[in-house]
Short mmCIF file of C-alpha atoms and ligand atoms in Angstrom, two decimals:
data_model
loop_
_atom_site.label_atom_id
_atom_site.label_comp_id
_atom_site.label_asym_id
_atom_site.label_seq_id
_atom_site.Cartn_x
_atom_site.Cartn_y
_atom_site.Cartn_z
CA UNK A 1 -63.98 17.17 100.49
CA UNK A 2 -64.73 17.75 96.81
CA UNK A 3 -62.61 15.99 94.17
CA UNK A 4 -59.75 18.08 92.80
CA UNK A 5 -61.21 18.03 89.29
CA UNK A 6 -64.48 19.38 90.57
CA UNK A 7 -62.72 22.26 92.32
CA UNK A 8 -60.61 23.03 89.26
CA UNK A 9 -63.62 23.17 86.97
CA UNK A 10 -65.62 25.34 89.30
CA UNK A 11 -62.67 27.67 89.79
CA UNK A 12 -62.78 28.31 86.02
CA UNK A 13 -66.23 29.76 86.46
CA UNK A 14 -65.25 33.31 87.41
CA UNK A 15 -67.90 36.05 87.22
CA UNK A 16 -66.57 37.33 83.84
CA UNK A 17 -66.65 33.82 82.38
CA UNK A 18 -70.12 33.25 83.79
CA UNK A 19 -71.41 36.54 82.37
CA UNK A 20 -69.79 35.86 79.00
CA UNK A 21 -71.48 32.43 78.80
CA UNK A 22 -74.85 33.79 79.84
CA UNK A 23 -74.74 36.71 77.43
CA UNK A 24 -73.48 34.72 74.45
CA UNK A 25 -75.95 31.86 74.92
CA UNK A 26 -78.97 34.09 75.45
CA UNK A 27 -78.18 36.22 72.38
CA UNK A 28 -77.57 33.13 70.29
CA UNK A 29 -80.82 31.47 71.42
CA UNK A 30 -82.90 34.58 70.88
CA UNK A 31 -81.46 35.09 67.41
CA UNK A 32 -83.10 31.83 66.31
CA UNK A 33 -83.81 28.31 67.48
CA UNK A 34 -85.84 25.29 66.49
CA UNK A 35 -89.57 25.84 66.39
CA UNK A 36 -90.79 23.09 68.72
CA UNK A 37 -94.52 22.84 69.51
CA UNK A 38 -93.98 23.01 73.28
CA UNK A 39 -91.97 26.22 72.97
CA UNK A 40 -94.90 28.18 71.61
CA UNK A 41 -96.29 28.81 75.07
CA UNK A 42 -94.90 28.86 78.59
CA UNK A 43 -98.03 27.19 79.95
CA UNK A 44 -96.73 24.96 82.79
CA UNK A 45 -98.93 22.08 81.65
CA UNK A 46 -97.45 22.07 78.13
CA UNK A 47 -93.90 22.45 79.43
CA UNK A 48 -94.44 19.64 81.91
CA UNK A 49 -95.95 17.20 79.37
CA UNK A 50 -93.17 17.96 76.88
CA UNK A 51 -90.39 17.54 79.41
CA UNK A 52 -91.77 14.21 80.60
CA UNK A 53 -92.06 12.99 76.99
CA UNK A 54 -88.55 14.20 76.15
CA UNK A 55 -86.95 12.08 78.87
CA UNK A 56 -85.18 9.22 77.08
CA UNK A 57 -86.98 10.03 73.81
CA UNK A 58 -85.85 11.81 70.66
CA UNK A 59 -87.29 15.25 69.91
CA UNK A 60 -88.61 14.15 66.51
CA UNK A 61 -90.55 11.27 68.10
CA UNK A 62 -91.98 13.55 70.78
CA UNK A 63 -93.24 16.01 68.15
CA UNK A 64 -95.68 13.38 66.84
CA UNK A 65 -96.97 12.42 70.25
CA UNK A 66 -97.11 15.88 71.82
CA UNK A 67 -99.74 17.39 69.49
CA UNK A 68 -101.94 14.29 69.69
CA UNK A 69 -101.67 14.22 73.47
CA UNK A 70 -102.49 17.92 73.82
CA UNK A 71 -105.43 17.61 71.43
CA UNK A 72 -106.93 14.83 73.54
CA UNK A 73 -105.92 16.24 76.95
CA UNK A 74 -105.69 20.03 76.47
CA UNK A 75 -105.22 20.84 80.14
CA UNK A 76 -104.47 19.29 83.48
CA UNK A 77 -108.18 18.88 84.30
CA UNK A 78 -108.79 16.88 81.12
CA UNK A 79 -105.83 14.64 81.86
CA UNK A 80 -106.92 14.09 85.46
CA UNK A 81 -110.47 13.20 84.39
CA UNK A 82 -109.37 10.61 81.82
CA UNK A 83 -109.09 6.89 82.60
CA UNK A 84 -105.49 5.68 82.80
CA UNK A 85 -106.25 3.28 79.92
CA UNK A 86 -106.84 6.26 77.59
CA UNK A 87 -103.60 7.92 78.64
CA UNK A 88 -101.62 4.72 78.09
CA UNK A 89 -103.28 4.22 74.71
CA UNK A 90 -102.03 7.63 73.54
CA UNK A 91 -98.60 6.88 75.00
CA UNK A 92 -98.34 3.54 73.17
CA UNK A 93 -95.01 3.22 71.38
CA UNK A 94 -93.34 6.05 73.30
CA UNK A 95 -91.92 3.63 75.87
CA UNK A 96 -91.09 4.10 79.56
CA UNK A 97 -94.76 3.84 80.46
CA UNK A 98 -94.11 4.73 84.09
CA UNK A 99 -93.88 8.30 82.77
CA UNK A 100 -97.49 8.20 81.57
CA UNK A 101 -98.72 6.64 84.80
CA UNK A 102 -96.92 9.29 86.83
CA UNK A 103 -98.17 12.09 84.61
CA UNK A 104 -101.71 10.90 85.14
CA UNK A 105 -101.23 10.51 88.92
CA UNK A 106 -99.64 13.96 89.14
CA UNK A 107 -102.51 15.55 87.15
CA UNK A 108 -104.97 14.07 89.64
CA UNK A 109 -102.87 15.41 92.50
CA UNK A 110 -102.71 18.90 90.97
CA UNK A 111 -106.49 18.94 90.60
CA UNK A 112 -107.15 17.50 94.08
CA UNK A 113 -104.58 19.53 96.04
CA UNK A 114 -104.08 22.69 94.02
CA UNK A 115 -107.45 23.17 92.34
CA UNK A 116 -105.97 22.40 88.91
CA UNK A 117 -103.36 25.17 89.08
CA UNK A 118 -99.76 24.10 88.72
CA UNK A 119 -97.99 24.52 92.09
CA UNK A 120 -95.46 27.38 92.18
CA UNK A 121 -93.48 26.24 95.17
CA UNK A 122 -90.20 24.40 94.47
CA UNK A 123 -90.89 21.65 96.99
CA UNK A 124 -94.42 21.08 95.74
CA UNK A 125 -93.21 20.82 92.12
CA UNK A 126 -90.47 18.36 93.08
CA UNK A 127 -92.92 16.24 95.07
CA UNK A 128 -95.21 15.54 92.09
CA UNK A 129 -95.08 11.91 90.89
CA UNK A 130 -92.50 11.47 88.13
CA UNK A 131 -90.93 14.92 88.54
CA UNK A 132 -87.20 14.54 89.15
CA UNK A 133 -84.60 17.31 89.46
CA UNK A 134 -84.33 17.81 85.69
CA UNK A 135 -88.09 18.12 85.10
CA UNK A 136 -88.53 20.34 88.15
CA UNK A 137 -85.77 22.62 86.84
CA UNK A 138 -87.39 22.79 83.41
CA UNK A 139 -90.89 23.55 84.72
CA UNK A 140 -89.68 26.11 87.24
CA UNK A 141 -87.31 27.96 84.93
CA UNK A 142 -89.27 27.83 81.64
CA UNK A 143 -92.87 28.01 82.81
CA UNK A 144 -92.62 29.66 86.22
CA UNK A 145 -89.57 31.84 85.38
CA UNK A 146 -87.80 30.91 88.58
CA UNK A 147 -84.04 30.61 88.99
CA UNK A 148 -83.69 26.85 88.72
CA UNK A 149 -80.97 24.82 87.04
CA UNK A 150 -81.31 21.68 84.97
CA UNK A 151 -78.96 19.05 83.62
CA UNK A 152 -79.98 16.60 80.92
CA UNK A 153 -77.72 14.65 78.56
CA UNK A 154 -77.21 17.60 76.21
CA UNK A 155 -76.49 20.05 79.02
CA UNK A 156 -74.10 17.59 80.66
CA UNK A 157 -72.10 17.34 77.45
CA UNK A 158 -71.95 21.12 76.93
CA UNK A 159 -70.88 21.81 80.51
CA UNK A 160 -68.36 18.97 80.60
CA UNK A 161 -66.72 20.46 77.49
CA UNK A 162 -66.93 24.10 78.49
CA UNK A 163 -65.11 23.31 81.73
CA UNK A 164 -63.10 20.28 80.55
CA UNK A 165 -64.65 18.21 83.31
CA UNK A 166 -63.08 14.74 83.31
CA UNK A 167 -65.93 13.09 85.23
CA UNK A 168 -68.68 10.81 84.00
CA UNK A 169 -72.14 12.40 84.23
CA UNK A 170 -73.64 9.04 85.24
CA UNK A 171 -71.48 8.82 88.36
CA UNK A 172 -72.13 10.66 91.60
CA UNK A 173 -69.11 13.01 91.53
CA UNK A 174 -69.71 13.92 87.88
CA UNK A 175 -73.40 14.51 88.49
CA UNK A 176 -72.67 16.67 91.51
CA UNK A 177 -70.11 18.81 89.65
CA UNK A 178 -72.39 19.31 86.64
CA UNK A 179 -75.34 20.37 88.77
CA UNK A 180 -73.14 22.76 90.66
CA UNK A 181 -71.95 24.33 87.40
CA UNK A 182 -75.51 24.56 86.09
CA UNK A 183 -76.67 26.21 89.30
CA UNK A 184 -73.85 28.76 89.19
CA UNK A 185 -74.56 29.58 85.57
CA UNK A 186 -78.34 29.95 85.50
CA UNK A 187 -79.28 33.64 85.83
CA UNK A 188 -81.65 35.21 88.30
CA UNK A 189 -85.26 35.54 87.24
CA UNK A 190 -85.70 39.05 85.80
CA UNK A 191 -87.97 41.67 87.29
CA UNK A 192 -89.23 42.82 83.92
CA UNK A 193 -90.64 40.32 81.45
CA UNK A 194 -88.37 41.55 78.66
CA UNK A 195 -85.19 41.75 80.73
CA UNK A 196 -82.07 40.18 79.28
CA UNK A 197 -81.54 37.48 81.84
CA UNK A 198 -84.09 34.73 81.80
CA UNK A 199 -83.48 31.37 83.48
CA UNK A 200 -85.87 29.55 81.14
CA UNK A 201 -84.31 30.93 77.95
CA UNK A 202 -80.85 30.28 79.35
CA UNK A 203 -81.63 26.63 80.13
CA UNK A 204 -83.25 26.14 76.75
CA UNK A 205 -80.20 27.73 75.10
CA UNK A 206 -77.92 25.22 76.84
CA UNK A 207 -80.12 22.33 75.71
CA UNK A 208 -80.40 23.75 72.19
CA UNK A 209 -76.64 24.13 71.95
CA UNK A 210 -76.16 20.49 72.96
CA UNK A 211 -78.81 19.31 70.49
CA UNK A 212 -77.68 21.31 67.46
CA UNK A 213 -74.05 22.47 67.85
CA UNK A 214 -72.17 20.70 70.63
CA UNK A 215 -72.98 17.29 69.16
CA UNK A 216 -71.66 14.06 70.71
CA UNK A 217 -69.42 13.50 67.66
CA UNK A 218 -67.86 16.26 65.63
CA UNK A 219 -69.11 19.26 67.60
CA UNK A 220 -69.52 22.32 65.38
CA UNK A 221 -67.17 24.55 67.37
CA UNK A 222 -66.84 27.07 64.53
CA UNK A 223 -70.53 27.90 64.92
CA UNK A 224 -70.53 27.86 68.71
CA UNK A 225 -71.38 31.08 70.56
CA UNK A 226 -69.28 30.10 73.59
CA UNK A 227 -66.22 28.74 71.81
CA UNK A 228 -64.08 31.59 73.14
CA UNK A 229 -64.37 30.33 76.69
CA UNK A 230 -64.56 26.59 76.00
CA UNK A 231 -61.70 24.73 77.68
CA UNK A 232 -62.24 21.49 75.73
CA UNK A 233 -61.99 23.35 72.42
CA UNK A 234 -58.80 25.03 73.61
CA UNK A 235 -57.36 21.64 74.45
CA UNK A 236 -58.08 20.61 70.85
CA UNK A 237 -60.12 17.46 71.43
CA UNK A 238 -63.62 18.29 72.68
CA UNK A 239 -64.92 14.77 72.09
CA UNK A 240 -62.83 13.61 75.04
CA UNK A 241 -65.51 15.15 77.25
CA UNK A 242 -67.49 13.84 78.93
CA UNK A 243 -65.61 10.53 79.39
CA UNK A 244 -67.70 7.66 77.99
CA UNK A 245 -69.58 5.40 80.33
CA UNK A 246 -67.95 1.97 80.69
CA UNK A 247 -69.67 -0.75 78.67
CA UNK A 248 -72.22 -2.59 80.73
CA UNK A 249 -73.63 -6.04 80.53
CA UNK A 250 -77.32 -6.00 79.64
CA UNK A 251 -79.03 -9.10 81.06
CA UNK A 252 -81.04 -11.30 78.71
CA UNK A 253 -84.52 -12.37 79.67
CA UNK A 254 -86.54 -15.10 77.93
CA UNK A 255 -90.32 -15.06 77.80
CA UNK A 256 -93.05 -17.16 76.24
CA UNK A 257 -96.16 -15.41 75.00
CA UNK A 258 -99.43 -17.03 74.00
CA UNK A 259 -101.62 -15.77 71.17
CA UNK A 260 -104.85 -17.43 72.16
CA UNK A 261 -107.25 -17.15 69.24
CA UNK A 262 -110.95 -17.78 69.07
CA UNK A 263 -113.36 -16.77 66.31
CA UNK A 264 -110.80 -14.50 64.64
CA UNK A 265 -110.01 -12.66 67.87
CA UNK A 266 -106.95 -12.76 70.09
CA UNK A 267 -106.89 -12.61 73.86
CA UNK A 268 -105.19 -9.65 75.53
CA UNK A 269 -104.65 -9.13 79.24
CA UNK A 270 -104.00 -5.91 81.11
CA UNK A 271 -100.97 -5.86 83.38
CA UNK A 272 -101.29 -4.69 86.96
CA UNK A 273 -100.60 -0.95 87.27
CA UNK A 274 -97.06 -1.06 88.67
CA UNK A 275 -93.79 -2.26 87.18
CA UNK A 276 -92.52 -2.69 83.65
CA UNK A 277 -95.41 -2.26 81.17
CA UNK A 278 -97.82 -1.74 84.09
CA UNK A 279 -101.36 -0.99 82.91
CA UNK A 280 -100.60 -2.03 79.33
CA UNK A 281 -102.29 -4.78 77.31
CA UNK A 282 -100.46 -7.84 76.01
CA UNK A 283 -101.05 -11.51 75.19
CA UNK A 284 -100.50 -13.70 78.27
CA UNK A 285 -96.74 -13.75 78.78
CA UNK A 286 -94.58 -15.50 81.29
CA UNK A 287 -91.32 -17.15 82.15
CA UNK A 288 -89.85 -20.02 80.20
CA UNK A 289 -89.70 -23.45 81.82
CA UNK A 290 -86.54 -25.59 81.69
CA UNK A 291 -88.76 -28.64 81.11
CA UNK A 292 -90.04 -27.25 77.80
CA UNK A 293 -92.46 -24.84 76.11
CA UNK A 294 -95.63 -26.79 76.88
CA UNK A 295 -94.89 -26.77 80.57
CA UNK A 296 -94.21 -23.02 80.35
CA UNK A 297 -97.50 -22.41 78.54
CA UNK A 298 -99.40 -24.67 80.92
CA UNK A 299 -98.06 -22.79 83.91
CA UNK A 300 -98.82 -19.50 82.20
CA UNK A 301 -102.46 -20.49 81.66
CA UNK A 302 -102.86 -21.77 85.21
CA UNK A 303 -101.11 -18.89 86.96
CA UNK A 304 -102.30 -15.97 84.83
CA UNK A 305 -105.68 -17.18 83.54
CA UNK A 306 -106.75 -19.75 86.13
CA UNK A 307 -107.52 -22.20 83.31
CA UNK A 308 -106.37 -25.38 81.60
CA UNK A 309 -105.97 -25.05 77.84
CA UNK A 310 -104.83 -27.56 75.20
CA UNK A 311 -101.38 -25.96 74.98
CA UNK A 312 -99.87 -29.08 73.40
CA UNK A 313 -101.56 -27.91 70.18
CA UNK A 314 -99.90 -24.46 70.32
CA UNK A 315 -97.83 -23.60 67.24
CA UNK A 316 -94.52 -21.78 67.64
CA UNK A 317 -94.17 -18.50 65.70
CA UNK A 318 -90.96 -16.66 64.86
CA UNK A 319 -89.14 -15.54 68.00
CA UNK A 320 -88.15 -11.89 68.31
CA UNK A 321 -86.06 -9.62 70.49
CA UNK A 322 -87.18 -6.42 72.20
CA UNK A 323 -84.42 -4.19 73.54
CA UNK A 324 -84.83 -2.12 76.66
CA UNK A 325 -82.13 0.08 78.14
CA UNK A 326 -81.63 -2.28 81.05
CA UNK A 327 -82.36 -5.68 79.52
CA UNK A 328 -82.69 -7.62 76.30
CA UNK A 329 -86.04 -9.43 76.11
CA UNK A 330 -86.30 -12.53 73.91
CA UNK A 331 -89.86 -13.58 73.16
CA UNK A 332 -91.02 -16.92 71.86
CA UNK A 333 -94.65 -16.52 70.74
CA UNK A 334 -97.05 -19.45 70.32
CA UNK A 335 -100.39 -19.48 68.60
CA UNK A 336 -103.21 -21.57 69.95
CA UNK A 337 -106.54 -21.63 68.15
CA UNK A 338 -109.52 -22.91 70.06
CA UNK A 339 -113.23 -23.25 69.27
CA UNK A 340 -114.24 -22.47 72.82
CA UNK A 341 -112.47 -21.49 75.99
CA UNK A 342 -113.30 -22.28 79.59
CA UNK A 343 -113.99 -19.32 81.89
CA UNK A 344 -110.80 -17.24 82.14
CA UNK A 345 -109.84 -15.31 85.27
CA UNK A 346 -107.01 -12.80 84.83
CA UNK A 347 -104.76 -13.06 87.88
CA UNK A 348 -101.10 -13.08 88.84
CA UNK A 349 -99.61 -10.28 86.71
CA UNK A 350 -102.94 -9.27 85.17
CA UNK A 351 -106.23 -7.69 86.21
CA UNK A 352 -108.42 -7.61 83.08
CA UNK A 353 -108.97 -9.39 79.78
CA UNK A 354 -110.49 -8.60 76.42
CA UNK A 355 -110.68 -10.13 72.98
CA UNK A 356 -109.37 -8.10 70.10
CA UNK A 357 -109.66 -8.47 66.35
CA UNK A 358 -105.99 -8.08 65.43
CA UNK A 359 -106.85 -6.66 62.00
CA UNK A 360 -108.68 -3.79 63.72
CA UNK A 361 -106.39 -2.48 66.43
CA UNK A 362 -108.30 -0.72 69.19
CA UNK A 363 -107.07 2.32 71.09
CA UNK A 364 -105.39 0.33 73.82
CA UNK A 365 -102.16 0.96 75.68
CA UNK A 366 -99.63 -1.47 74.27
CA UNK A 367 -95.90 -1.72 74.33
CA UNK A 368 -94.10 -1.58 70.98
CA UNK A 369 -93.42 -5.32 71.04
CA UNK A 370 -97.14 -6.10 71.38
CA UNK A 371 -98.30 -3.80 68.59
CA UNK A 372 -95.38 -5.09 66.50
CA UNK A 373 -96.41 -8.69 67.13
CA UNK A 374 -100.10 -8.04 66.39
CA UNK A 375 -99.21 -5.91 63.37
CA UNK A 376 -96.79 -8.47 62.00
CA UNK A 377 -99.28 -11.24 62.53
CA UNK A 378 -102.60 -9.59 62.01
CA UNK A 379 -103.38 -11.39 58.72
CA UNK A 380 -106.45 -13.15 60.04
CA UNK A 381 -105.86 -16.40 58.14
CA UNK A 382 -102.32 -16.67 59.52
CA UNK A 383 -102.87 -15.87 63.15
CA UNK A 384 -106.42 -16.15 64.26
CA UNK A 385 -108.16 -18.03 61.52
CA UNK A 386 -111.63 -18.96 62.67
CA UNK A 387 -112.07 -21.35 59.72
CA UNK A 388 -109.06 -23.37 60.77
CA UNK A 389 -110.17 -23.62 64.34
CA UNK A 390 -110.23 -27.19 65.52
FE1 SF4 B 1 -69.06 22.34 72.40
FE2 SF4 B 1 -67.18 23.17 70.68
FE3 SF4 B 1 -68.90 24.90 71.76
FE4 SF4 B 1 -67.01 23.80 73.24
S1 SF4 B 1 -66.73 25.15 71.50
S2 SF4 B 1 -69.16 24.05 73.80
S3 SF4 B 1 -66.92 21.74 72.38
S4 SF4 B 1 -69.40 23.20 70.36
#
């Protein structure tokens, strides 16, 4: 049985209310909206890339990356043909690198199974790597003009307020109620291209409203095209909806990382493809050791490089913190300069190595903490000073 609140909210969605919301939002959206690069065409590839980038990432950040990505990989065939390293290099700094790996895997699948044409079938779209319900809804409604709903953070906030839904979007009952509302609201795909109802425009209008008018704090209700039917506004305190998520404890993780320098170059290793930062390049990095930093570095060299190095000479550098949504990473970097190194064999977490001049960053996939560390420390005489090598 559905929760009472769910039933109450859905019962507010009568056909006249539904039609009023659809009409007002579509007119408002068509009268003017932000000019975003991915809105200039309904090409499924562009819509797909944009929607993957927009997950967990601010629109302004995506703007920078989107044009560069499309210039380098203009279509699905170009993306599928590229090495994963190149894709990760262009994604560097955008975070959540699993998105880039999935995008690449899905491009290869589209080329192999569908001849490079984006699948039209709902099940086939949903089965592509990295395409969840939100992305599938966006691709189907915006690019394929199919009746498909979507709920992202902005849409969740708008719907929770319109229907005064007292459920958290992150929890199962809240998620279910929001999706149900979104599915009821999204219009049928029109027969004629210029018909009034358009599921893609409607979904984009909902997202646009959440991004520009129905803001998390101080929503601009006076400018809102659906204020007449908004239950939260009528109650006088729209910010009550949706209820905030309870504070959560983010675990702290400590890591040691070794800047191994030789002849002005620093050693980078490529992580195995899966998992956090999979496929990205970083200095050898591993767990701390309760016995002390030298033991941690020794183990790191043995387990990840298959080598013994004079880690007792390693110099500590300033520690730093890198925040992820699900954990707080504390890094303690060490610098070790050597005149020569024994043969190194990337293993454990890594599958490749290369030496990099930190003053001349190469186009490599790197997490923000790695480029930050190399950038902060790239003064050759400070970090990898060949003249000071002992
Ligand atoms: Fe959001 Fe206010 Fe519009 Fe309601 S009236 S949807 S709270 S901006």
